[in-house]
GROMACS .gro file of C-alpha atoms in nm:
model
  433
    1UNK     CA    1   0.000   0.000   0.000
    2UNK     CA    2   0.130   0.343  -0.088
    3UNK     CA    3  -0.070   0.642  -0.202
    4UNK     CA    4  -0.041   1.002  -0.100
    5UNK     CA    5   0.340   1.033  -0.099
    6UNK     CA    6   0.415   1.359  -0.278
    7UNK     CA    7   0.647   1.373  -0.574
    8UNK     CA    8   0.953   1.580  -0.482
    9UNK     CA    9   0.924   1.784  -0.801
   10UNK     CA   10   0.558   1.854  -0.727
   11UNK     CA   11   0.638   1.969  -0.374
   12UNK     CA   12   0.910   2.198  -0.505
   13UNK     CA   13   0.661   2.337  -0.754
   14UNK     CA   14   0.406   2.428  -0.485
   15UNK     CA   15   0.606   2.491  -0.168
   16UNK     CA   16   0.911   2.719  -0.163
   17UNK     CA   17   1.227   2.508  -0.180
   18UNK     CA   18   1.344   2.653   0.152
   19UNK     CA   19   1.024   2.535   0.323
   20UNK     CA   20   1.059   2.191   0.164
   21UNK     CA   21   1.410   2.159   0.310
   22UNK     CA   22   1.286   2.259   0.654
   23UNK     CA   23   0.987   2.023   0.663
   24UNK     CA   24   1.179   1.700   0.598
   25UNK     CA   25   1.410   1.707   0.901
   26UNK     CA   26   1.160   1.865   1.142
   27UNK     CA   27   0.889   1.611   1.069
   28UNK     CA   28   0.527   1.589   1.175
   29UNK     CA   29   0.534   1.869   1.437
   30UNK     CA   30   0.628   2.126   1.173
   31UNK     CA   31   0.376   1.968   0.935
   32UNK     CA   32   0.100   2.024   1.191
   33UNK     CA   33   0.205   2.387   1.223
   34UNK     CA   34   0.191   2.442   0.848
   35UNK     CA   35  -0.153   2.284   0.828
   36UNK     CA   36  -0.271   2.493   1.121
   37UNK     CA   37  -0.161   2.815   0.953
   38UNK     CA   38  -0.333   2.710   0.634
   39UNK     CA   39  -0.659   2.644   0.815
   40UNK     CA   40  -0.645   3.001   0.940
   41UNK     CA   41  -0.530   3.189   0.636
   42UNK     CA   42  -0.577   2.972   0.327
   43UNK     CA   43  -0.910   2.796   0.387
   44UNK     CA   44  -0.734   2.459   0.391
   45UNK     CA   45  -0.544   2.542   0.076
   46UNK     CA   46  -0.835   2.557  -0.171
   47UNK     CA   47  -0.726   2.885  -0.334
   48UNK     CA   48  -0.366   2.768  -0.323
   49UNK     CA   49  -0.384   2.413  -0.465
   50UNK     CA   50  -0.653   2.339  -0.721
   51UNK     CA   51  -0.805   1.994  -0.773
   52UNK     CA   52  -0.990   2.102  -1.085
   53UNK     CA   53  -1.029   1.812  -1.329
   54UNK     CA   54  -0.957   2.011  -1.643
   55UNK     CA   55  -0.651   2.169  -1.483
   56UNK     CA   56  -0.511   1.831  -1.373
   57UNK     CA   57  -0.558   1.685  -1.721
   58UNK     CA   58  -0.394   1.986  -1.884
   59UNK     CA   59  -0.101   1.982  -1.639
   60UNK     CA   60  -0.040   1.617  -1.723
   61UNK     CA   61  -0.052   1.685  -2.096
   62UNK     CA   62   0.193   1.972  -2.066
   63UNK     CA   63   0.428   1.775  -1.843
   64UNK     CA   64   0.448   1.475  -2.078
   65UNK     CA   65   0.392   1.629  -2.421
   66UNK     CA   66   0.121   1.370  -2.495
   67UNK     CA   67  -0.257   1.402  -2.506
   68UNK     CA   68  -0.396   1.046  -2.537
   69UNK     CA   69  -0.491   0.892  -2.201
   70UNK     CA   70  -0.605   0.566  -2.360
   71UNK     CA   71  -0.969   0.473  -2.310
   72UNK     CA   72  -1.206   0.722  -2.150
   73UNK     CA   73  -1.334   0.481  -1.884
   74UNK     CA   74  -1.129   0.663  -1.620
   75UNK     CA   75  -1.310   0.996  -1.671
   76UNK     CA   76  -1.623   0.928  -1.463
   77UNK     CA   77  -1.434   0.766  -1.171
   78UNK     CA   78  -1.188   1.056  -1.166
   79UNK     CA   79  -1.468   1.311  -1.168
   80UNK     CA   80  -1.653   1.140  -0.881
   81UNK     CA   81  -1.332   1.100  -0.683
   82UNK     CA   82  -1.239   1.468  -0.719
   83UNK     CA   83  -1.590   1.569  -0.616
   84UNK     CA   84  -1.562   1.350  -0.306
   85UNK     CA   85  -1.224   1.503  -0.219
   86UNK     CA   86  -1.390   1.844  -0.218
   87UNK     CA   87  -1.715   1.744  -0.044
   88UNK     CA   88  -1.611   1.475   0.205
   89UNK     CA   89  -1.239   1.463   0.271
   90UNK     CA   90  -1.177   1.787   0.466
   91UNK     CA   91  -0.834   1.803   0.304
   92UNK     CA   92  -0.575   2.030   0.461
   93UNK     CA   93  -0.303   2.199   0.255
   94UNK     CA   94  -0.066   1.902   0.273
   95UNK     CA   95  -0.356   1.674   0.177
   96UNK     CA   96  -0.437   1.884  -0.127
   97UNK     CA   97  -0.073   1.894  -0.233
   98UNK     CA   98  -0.042   1.516  -0.201
   99UNK     CA   99  -0.370   1.447  -0.383
  100UNK     CA  100  -0.275   1.682  -0.667
  101UNK     CA  101   0.071   1.528  -0.689
  102UNK     CA  102  -0.058   1.171  -0.694
  103UNK     CA  103  -0.336   1.227  -0.945
  104UNK     CA  104  -0.097   1.413  -1.175
  105UNK     CA  105   0.153   1.128  -1.148
  106UNK     CA  106  -0.112   0.870  -1.239
  107UNK     CA  107  -0.239   1.074  -1.532
  108UNK     CA  108   0.117   1.122  -1.660
  109UNK     CA  109   0.178   0.748  -1.629
  110UNK     CA  110  -0.132   0.681  -1.839
  111UNK     CA  111  -0.012   0.925  -2.107
  112UNK     CA  112   0.339   0.777  -2.121
  113UNK     CA  113   0.216   0.419  -2.129
  114UNK     CA  114  -0.043   0.487  -2.398
  115UNK     CA  115   0.220   0.654  -2.616
  116UNK     CA  116   0.457   0.358  -2.571
  117UNK     CA  117   0.186   0.107  -2.655
  118UNK     CA  118   0.106   0.298  -2.975
  119UNK     CA  119   0.470   0.281  -3.079
  120UNK     CA  120   0.497  -0.084  -2.972
  121UNK     CA  121   0.160  -0.257  -3.015
  122UNK     CA  122   0.328  -0.589  -2.936
  123UNK     CA  123   0.311  -0.489  -2.568
  124UNK     CA  124  -0.058  -0.580  -2.572
  125UNK     CA  125   0.032  -0.928  -2.699
  126UNK     CA  126   0.224  -1.010  -2.382
  127UNK     CA  127   0.070  -1.308  -2.201
  128UNK     CA  128   0.020  -1.305  -1.826
  129UNK     CA  129   0.050  -1.675  -1.741
  130UNK     CA  130  -0.085  -1.822  -1.418
  131UNK     CA  131  -0.045  -1.518  -1.193
  132UNK     CA  132  -0.046  -1.591  -0.821
  133UNK     CA  133  -0.272  -1.357  -0.623
  134UNK     CA  134  -0.259  -1.319  -0.244
  135UNK     CA  135  -0.565  -1.182  -0.069
  136UNK     CA  136  -0.746  -1.207   0.263
  137UNK     CA  137  -0.839  -0.987   0.554
  138UNK     CA  138  -0.587  -0.703   0.599
  139UNK     CA  139  -0.327  -0.736   0.875
  140UNK     CA  140  -0.329  -1.115   0.831
  141UNK     CA  141   0.029  -1.162   0.710
  142UNK     CA  142  -0.040  -1.104   0.340
  143UNK     CA  143   0.225  -0.833   0.298
  144UNK     CA  144   0.493  -1.049   0.458
  145UNK     CA  145   0.388  -1.348   0.247
  146UNK     CA  146   0.386  -1.137  -0.070
  147UNK     CA  147   0.737  -1.010  -0.007
  148UNK     CA  148   0.855  -1.358   0.092
  149UNK     CA  149   0.724  -1.518  -0.229
  150UNK     CA  150   0.872  -1.232  -0.432
  151UNK     CA  151   1.220  -1.346  -0.324
  152UNK     CA  152   1.197  -1.620  -0.588
  153UNK     CA  153   1.443  -1.484  -0.848
  154UNK     CA  154   1.247  -1.641  -1.132
  155UNK     CA  155   0.914  -1.469  -1.064
  156UNK     CA  156   0.801  -1.110  -1.112
  157UNK     CA  157   0.639  -0.892  -0.849
  158UNK     CA  158   0.548  -0.530  -0.924
  159UNK     CA  159   0.797  -0.336  -0.714
  160UNK     CA  160   0.715  -0.002  -0.558
  161UNK     CA  161   0.955   0.195  -0.776
  162UNK     CA  162   0.826   0.058  -1.108
  163UNK     CA  163   0.460   0.099  -1.010
  164UNK     CA  164   0.516   0.460  -0.910
  165UNK     CA  165   0.727   0.536  -1.218
  166UNK     CA  166   0.661   0.273  -1.491
  167UNK     CA  167   0.787   0.485  -1.781
  168UNK     CA  168   1.002   0.386  -1.957
  169UNK     CA  169   0.922   0.015  -1.919
  170UNK     CA  170   1.192  -0.152  -1.708
  171UNK     CA  171   1.463  -0.362  -1.872
  172UNK     CA  172   1.620  -0.675  -1.730
  173UNK     CA  173   1.970  -0.541  -1.797
  174UNK     CA  174   1.927  -0.235  -1.574
  175UNK     CA  175   1.650  -0.357  -1.343
  176UNK     CA  176   1.861  -0.349  -1.026
  177UNK     CA  177   2.036  -0.021  -1.103
  178UNK     CA  178   1.753   0.186  -1.252
  179UNK     CA  179   1.777   0.551  -1.137
  180UNK     CA  180   1.405   0.546  -1.053
  181UNK     CA  181   1.491   0.331  -0.752
  182UNK     CA  182   1.682   0.619  -0.594
  183UNK     CA  183   1.413   0.867  -0.691
  184UNK     CA  184   1.150   0.650  -0.523
  185UNK     CA  185   1.361   0.612  -0.210
  186UNK     CA  186   1.381   0.989  -0.181
  187UNK     CA  187   1.004   1.014  -0.212
  188UNK     CA  188   0.953   0.743   0.050
  189UNK     CA  189   1.144   0.956   0.300
  190UNK     CA  190   0.832   1.171   0.314
  191UNK     CA  191   0.665   0.887   0.503
  192UNK     CA  192   0.888   0.969   0.801
  193UNK     CA  193   0.739   1.318   0.794
  194UNK     CA  194   0.378   1.239   0.705
  195UNK     CA  195   0.327   0.923   0.910
  196UNK     CA  196   0.627   0.827   1.126
  197UNK     CA  197   0.447   0.519   1.267
  198UNK     CA  198   0.381   0.367   0.924
  199UNK     CA  199   0.685   0.137   0.923
  200UNK     CA  200   0.547  -0.045   1.230
  201UNK     CA  201   0.257  -0.156   1.012
  202UNK     CA  202   0.396  -0.216   0.670
  203UNK     CA  203   0.717  -0.330   0.500
  204UNK     CA  204   0.824  -0.045   0.275
  205UNK     CA  205   1.120  -0.001   0.043
  206UNK     CA  206   1.155   0.099  -0.322
  207UNK     CA  207   1.254  -0.259  -0.407
  208UNK     CA  208   0.970  -0.423  -0.212
  209UNK     CA  209   0.654  -0.547  -0.387
  210UNK     CA  210   0.363  -0.309  -0.424
  211UNK     CA  211  -0.006  -0.387  -0.377
  212UNK     CA  212  -0.239  -0.409  -0.674
  213UNK     CA  213  -0.445  -0.113  -0.550
  214UNK     CA  214  -0.152   0.109  -0.650
  215UNK     CA  215  -0.199  -0.018  -1.006
  216UNK     CA  216  -0.578   0.001  -1.025
  217UNK     CA  217  -0.568   0.356  -0.887
  218UNK     CA  218  -0.453   0.460  -1.236
  219UNK     CA  219  -0.803   0.361  -1.350
  220UNK     CA  220  -0.941   0.559  -1.052
  221UNK     CA  221  -1.129   0.244  -0.952
  222UNK     CA  222  -0.936   0.147  -0.643
  223UNK     CA  223  -0.985   0.087  -0.272
  224UNK     CA  224  -0.666   0.280  -0.205
  225UNK     CA  225  -0.855   0.609  -0.203
  226UNK     CA  226  -1.102   0.515   0.072
  227UNK     CA  227  -0.815   0.380   0.281
  228UNK     CA  228  -0.604   0.695   0.259
  229UNK     CA  229  -0.874   0.960   0.262
  230UNK     CA  230  -1.222   1.027   0.400
  231UNK     CA  231  -1.398   1.000   0.062
  232UNK     CA  232  -1.730   0.850   0.168
  233UNK     CA  233  -1.914   0.963  -0.145
  234UNK     CA  234  -1.661   0.798  -0.372
  235UNK     CA  235  -1.661   0.484  -0.154
  236UNK     CA  236  -2.038   0.443  -0.181
  237UNK     CA  237  -2.026   0.492  -0.558
  238UNK     CA  238  -1.727   0.261  -0.606
  239UNK     CA  239  -1.895  -0.022  -0.413
  240UNK     CA  240  -2.168  -0.035  -0.678
  241UNK     CA  241  -1.937  -0.046  -0.981
  242UNK     CA  242  -1.827  -0.337  -1.198
  243UNK     CA  243  -1.460  -0.394  -1.112
  244UNK     CA  244  -1.367  -0.559  -1.440
  245UNK     CA  245  -1.238  -0.236  -1.605
  246UNK     CA  246  -0.996  -0.195  -1.313
  247UNK     CA  247  -0.860  -0.547  -1.365
  248UNK     CA  248  -0.835  -0.500  -1.741
  249UNK     CA  249  -0.620  -0.193  -1.679
  250UNK     CA  250  -0.425  -0.395  -1.421
  251UNK     CA  251  -0.346  -0.656  -1.688
  252UNK     CA  252  -0.228  -0.389  -1.934
  253UNK     CA  253  -0.005  -0.246  -1.664
  254UNK     CA  254   0.157  -0.588  -1.605
  255UNK     CA  255   0.202  -0.638  -1.979
  256UNK     CA  256   0.385  -0.307  -1.992
  257UNK     CA  257   0.613  -0.394  -1.699
  258UNK     CA  258   0.701  -0.741  -1.825
  259UNK     CA  259   0.755  -0.647  -2.191
  260UNK     CA  260   1.131  -0.601  -2.153
  261UNK     CA  261   1.163  -0.765  -1.812
  262UNK     CA  262   0.975  -1.097  -1.801
  263UNK     CA  263   0.959  -1.363  -1.529
  264UNK     CA  264   0.817  -1.709  -1.481
  265UNK     CA  265   0.496  -1.575  -1.323
  266UNK     CA  266   0.358  -1.272  -1.139
  267UNK     CA  267   0.315  -1.264  -0.761
  268UNK     CA  268   0.044  -1.012  -0.672
  269UNK     CA  269  -0.139  -0.902  -0.360
  270UNK     CA  270  -0.423  -0.690  -0.222
  271UNK     CA  271  -0.683  -0.756   0.049
  272UNK     CA  272  -0.935  -0.581  -0.176
  273UNK     CA  273  -0.929  -0.873  -0.421
  274UNK     CA  274  -1.165  -1.035  -0.170
  275UNK     CA  275  -1.434  -0.794  -0.292
  276UNK     CA  276  -1.383  -0.863  -0.661
  277UNK     CA  277  -1.303  -1.233  -0.712
  278UNK     CA  278  -1.548  -1.262  -1.001
  279UNK     CA  279  -1.388  -0.973  -1.191
  280UNK     CA  280  -1.037  -1.094  -1.109
  281UNK     CA  281  -1.102  -1.442  -1.247
  282UNK     CA  282  -1.284  -1.305  -1.552
  283UNK     CA  283  -0.968  -1.114  -1.651
  284UNK     CA  284  -0.720  -1.375  -1.521
  285UNK     CA  285  -0.899  -1.708  -1.576
  286UNK     CA  286  -0.586  -1.912  -1.496
  287UNK     CA  287  -0.499  -1.727  -1.174
  288UNK     CA  288  -0.410  -1.913  -0.854
  289UNK     CA  289  -0.534  -1.747  -0.535
  290UNK     CA  290  -0.390  -1.768  -0.183
  291UNK     CA  291  -0.618  -1.650   0.098
  292UNK     CA  292  -0.464  -1.554   0.433
  293UNK     CA  293  -0.670  -1.582   0.752
  294UNK     CA  294  -0.642  -1.442   1.102
  295UNK     CA  295  -0.858  -1.384   1.407
  296UNK     CA  296  -1.080  -1.084   1.312
  297UNK     CA  297  -1.048  -0.945   1.664
  298UNK     CA  298  -0.677  -0.894   1.596
  299UNK     CA  299  -0.731  -0.781   1.238
  300UNK     CA  300  -0.994  -0.512   1.291
  301UNK     CA  301  -0.835  -0.287   1.557
  302UNK     CA  302  -0.503  -0.310   1.371
  303UNK     CA  303  -0.677  -0.214   1.047
  304UNK     CA  304  -0.859   0.073   1.220
  305UNK     CA  305  -0.534   0.198   1.373
  306UNK     CA  306  -0.357   0.185   1.036
  307UNK     CA  307  -0.645   0.374   0.875
  308UNK     CA  308  -0.608   0.647   1.137
  309UNK     CA  309  -0.233   0.670   1.076
  310UNK     CA  310  -0.283   0.688   0.698
  311UNK     CA  311  -0.556   0.952   0.700
  312UNK     CA  312  -0.432   1.181   0.976
  313UNK     CA  313  -0.172   1.383   0.776
  314UNK     CA  314  -0.416   1.478   0.502
  315UNK     CA  315  -0.731   1.600   0.674
  316UNK     CA  316  -0.828   1.900   0.883
  317UNK     CA  317  -1.080   1.696   1.082
  318UNK     CA  318  -1.004   1.328   1.134
  319UNK     CA  319  -1.327   1.142   1.214
  320UNK     CA  320  -1.183   0.870   1.436
  321UNK     CA  321  -1.517   0.778   1.589
  322UNK     CA  322  -1.642   0.621   1.265
  323UNK     CA  323  -1.333   0.425   1.166
  324UNK     CA  324  -1.413   0.117   1.375
  325UNK     CA  325  -1.760   0.065   1.230
  326UNK     CA  326  -1.632   0.148   0.881
  327UNK     CA  327  -1.356  -0.113   0.876
  328UNK     CA  328  -1.558  -0.382   1.055
  329UNK     CA  329  -1.844  -0.339   0.808
  330UNK     CA  330  -1.611  -0.333   0.510
  331UNK     CA  331  -1.429  -0.654   0.599
  332UNK     CA  332  -1.732  -0.843   0.723
  333UNK     CA  333  -1.896  -0.776   0.389
  334UNK     CA  334  -1.581  -0.875   0.201
  335UNK     CA  335  -1.546  -1.202   0.392
  336UNK     CA  336  -1.911  -1.288   0.328
  337UNK     CA  337  -1.876  -1.215  -0.043
  338UNK     CA  338  -1.560  -1.425  -0.076
  339UNK     CA  339  -1.712  -1.720   0.110
  340UNK     CA  340  -2.030  -1.703  -0.095
  341UNK     CA  341  -1.829  -1.688  -0.418
  342UNK     CA  342  -1.623  -1.991  -0.322
  343UNK     CA  343  -1.929  -2.191  -0.220
  344UNK     CA  344  -2.118  -2.104  -0.538
  345UNK     CA  345  -1.819  -2.167  -0.766
  346UNK     CA  346  -1.731  -2.514  -0.648
  347UNK     CA  347  -1.572  -2.572  -0.989
  348UNK     CA  348  -1.297  -2.329  -0.883
  349UNK     CA  349  -1.220  -2.484  -0.545
  350UNK     CA  350  -0.878  -2.608  -0.662
  351UNK     CA  351  -0.782  -2.250  -0.746
  352UNK     CA  352  -0.779  -2.143  -0.381
  353UNK     CA  353  -0.525  -2.222  -0.110
  354UNK     CA  354  -0.581  -2.111   0.250
  355UNK     CA  355  -0.302  -1.993   0.482
  356UNK     CA  356  -0.353  -1.930   0.852
  357UNK     CA  357  -0.159  -1.648   1.013
  358UNK     CA  358  -0.035  -1.865   1.300
  359UNK     CA  359   0.112  -2.118   1.054
  360UNK     CA  360   0.284  -1.841   0.858
  361UNK     CA  361   0.425  -1.695   1.176
  362UNK     CA  362   0.547  -2.032   1.302
  363UNK     CA  363   0.711  -2.166   0.984
  364UNK     CA  364   0.707  -1.936   0.678
  365UNK     CA  365   0.901  -2.176   0.455
  366UNK     CA  366   0.660  -2.461   0.526
  367UNK     CA  367   0.375  -2.234   0.411
  368UNK     CA  368   0.567  -2.145   0.094
  369UNK     CA  369   0.631  -2.512   0.016
  370UNK     CA  370   0.263  -2.582   0.071
  371UNK     CA  371   0.165  -2.313  -0.179
  372UNK     CA  372   0.413  -2.427  -0.444
  373UNK     CA  373   0.318  -2.790  -0.400
  374UNK     CA  374  -0.056  -2.731  -0.409
  375UNK     CA  375  -0.039  -2.531  -0.732
  376UNK     CA  376   0.223  -2.754  -0.894
  377UNK     CA  377   0.492  -2.488  -0.907
  378UNK     CA  378   0.863  -2.558  -0.879
  379UNK     CA  379   1.050  -2.413  -0.581
  380UNK     CA  380   1.418  -2.406  -0.677
  381UNK     CA  381   1.699  -2.417  -0.421
  382UNK     CA  382   1.801  -2.058  -0.505
  383UNK     CA  383   1.446  -1.938  -0.435
  384UNK     CA  384   1.425  -2.131  -0.109
  385UNK     CA  385   1.759  -1.991   0.009
  386UNK     CA  386   1.655  -1.634  -0.073
  387UNK     CA  387   1.327  -1.679   0.113
  388UNK     CA  388   1.504  -1.818   0.419
  389UNK     CA  389   1.735  -1.517   0.427
  390UNK     CA  390   1.442  -1.277   0.402
  391UNK     CA  391   1.242  -1.450   0.676
  392UNK     CA  392   1.542  -1.447   0.910
  393UNK     CA  393   1.609  -1.078   0.844
  394UNK     CA  394   1.248  -0.967   0.891
  395UNK     CA  395   1.107  -1.100   1.219
  396UNK     CA  396   0.764  -0.991   1.335
  397UNK     CA  397   0.766  -0.645   1.500
  398UNK     CA  398   1.121  -0.587   1.378
  399UNK     CA  399   1.038  -0.217   1.331
  400UNK     CA  400   0.865  -0.176   1.666
  401UNK     CA  401   0.526  -0.262   1.812
  402UNK     CA  402   0.224  -0.044   1.747
  403UNK     CA  403  -0.033  -0.073   2.024
  404UNK     CA  404  -0.409  -0.029   1.988
  405UNK     CA  405  -0.733  -0.163   2.135
  406UNK     CA  406  -1.079  -0.253   2.015
  407UNK     CA  407  -1.230  -0.010   2.262
  408UNK     CA  408  -1.056   0.302   2.131
  409UNK     CA  409  -1.240   0.251   1.801
  410UNK     CA  410  -1.576   0.173   1.964
  411UNK     CA  411  -1.560  -0.199   1.883
  412UNK     CA  412  -1.725  -0.450   2.115
  413UNK     CA  413  -1.537  -0.777   2.156
  414UNK     CA  414  -1.830  -1.014   2.200
  415UNK     CA  415  -2.041  -0.850   1.931
  416UNK     CA  416  -1.756  -0.880   1.680
  417UNK     CA  417  -1.689  -1.238   1.779
  418UNK     CA  418  -2.052  -1.317   1.705
  419UNK     CA  419  -2.060  -1.123   1.377
  420UNK     CA  420  -1.751  -1.302   1.239
  421UNK     CA  421  -1.831  -1.652   1.366
  422UNK     CA  422  -1.947  -1.747   1.015
  423UNK     CA  423  -1.590  -1.680   0.899
  424UNK     CA  424  -1.387  -1.821   1.189
  425UNK     CA  425  -1.592  -2.142   1.201
  426UNK     CA  426  -1.573  -2.196   0.824
  427UNK     CA  427  -1.195  -2.160   0.805
  428UNK     CA  428  -1.112  -2.293   1.152
  429UNK     CA  429  -0.948  -1.969   1.267
  430UNK     CA  430  -0.802  -1.984   1.617
  431UNK     CA  431  -0.871  -1.708   1.868
  432UNK     CA  432  -0.559  -1.513   1.959
  433UNK     CA  433  -0.483  -1.385   2.306
   0.00000   0.00000   0.00000
């Protein structure tokens, strides 16, 4: 997960360079002061940083020199998202800067990629063979498992740097020395300013795998927006939409990345795939799917706490009181949909493999071997050795422990236990202390 990190060039273009240099070392305290001043004098930055659709499109055209964004399916989602930013999100100045920066980056990426695909139509002939998708409730070990599986030197995982900056398409020859890696690392330093507790939640590095929501956000049909920002209007609209266009764009994005840098298969991940299994399998009919499982009473407060950390830097009024009910409703609904889909599509039962968090925590390599064996994939000795090194170097809570409770988000233990019993009983999920 990563959305809302400002591009350094964009920040320099909006903030004076001297202020940019001051903010990085002083961190979140100075950031709060800047936002406070903006609330007083700049009406949360509206006159200062525009989120006008036409202006964003024109800025992207001028920045790239191209004018073809590909299909027009992104126009309505973008329009509804921008409207929700203005109506619902209570963005502060930093929030507006980050939103403008991110949307401009995504629009530029679309322009660059469309131009490349016109010059090289063979990109669309690339085959995505048997991708491996990881999904499940958030905070259930899926990020660790994704990064662990990505250690296989023969596979491909979309890394953070190439998802943020896909143009030009990466090449195998320069993949480990691409200058975009350093550029991305510099951008990621903003996380220490915007959300210093983030690393306790999430493995983050330019060379680490990125979630699929950071690909589908280029179609502006992505759950990343509701996670990072208080965009309730967009969330309600998005829930009712067919997700297939997002996955079709996702496939084109992978084709672009693998054109000059192929691998044996893709390893992909996002909890939000739980909500769109039908669309995922319509676009990737040969996909294998790993579902991770954990006690919901550990998942939900952790998810609520992460949501608070992610949203706090960008809004003038963080509505903490609603986060608990929001995340519990979201993931109860997702679990019910996924279970119903699997029960109704019994013909696809061999396409799913279930991983329990406690098993992953106890013996990660045994879980990996189970996945490879179940799906008939070959785990070479070089891959196994790389995975062992990664597991040893990244113990749980290696970046510190983030503490939270159900009660601080208004969640009732017994009520949640009852609500999620359908899920814990079905998958045999153990209660955690």
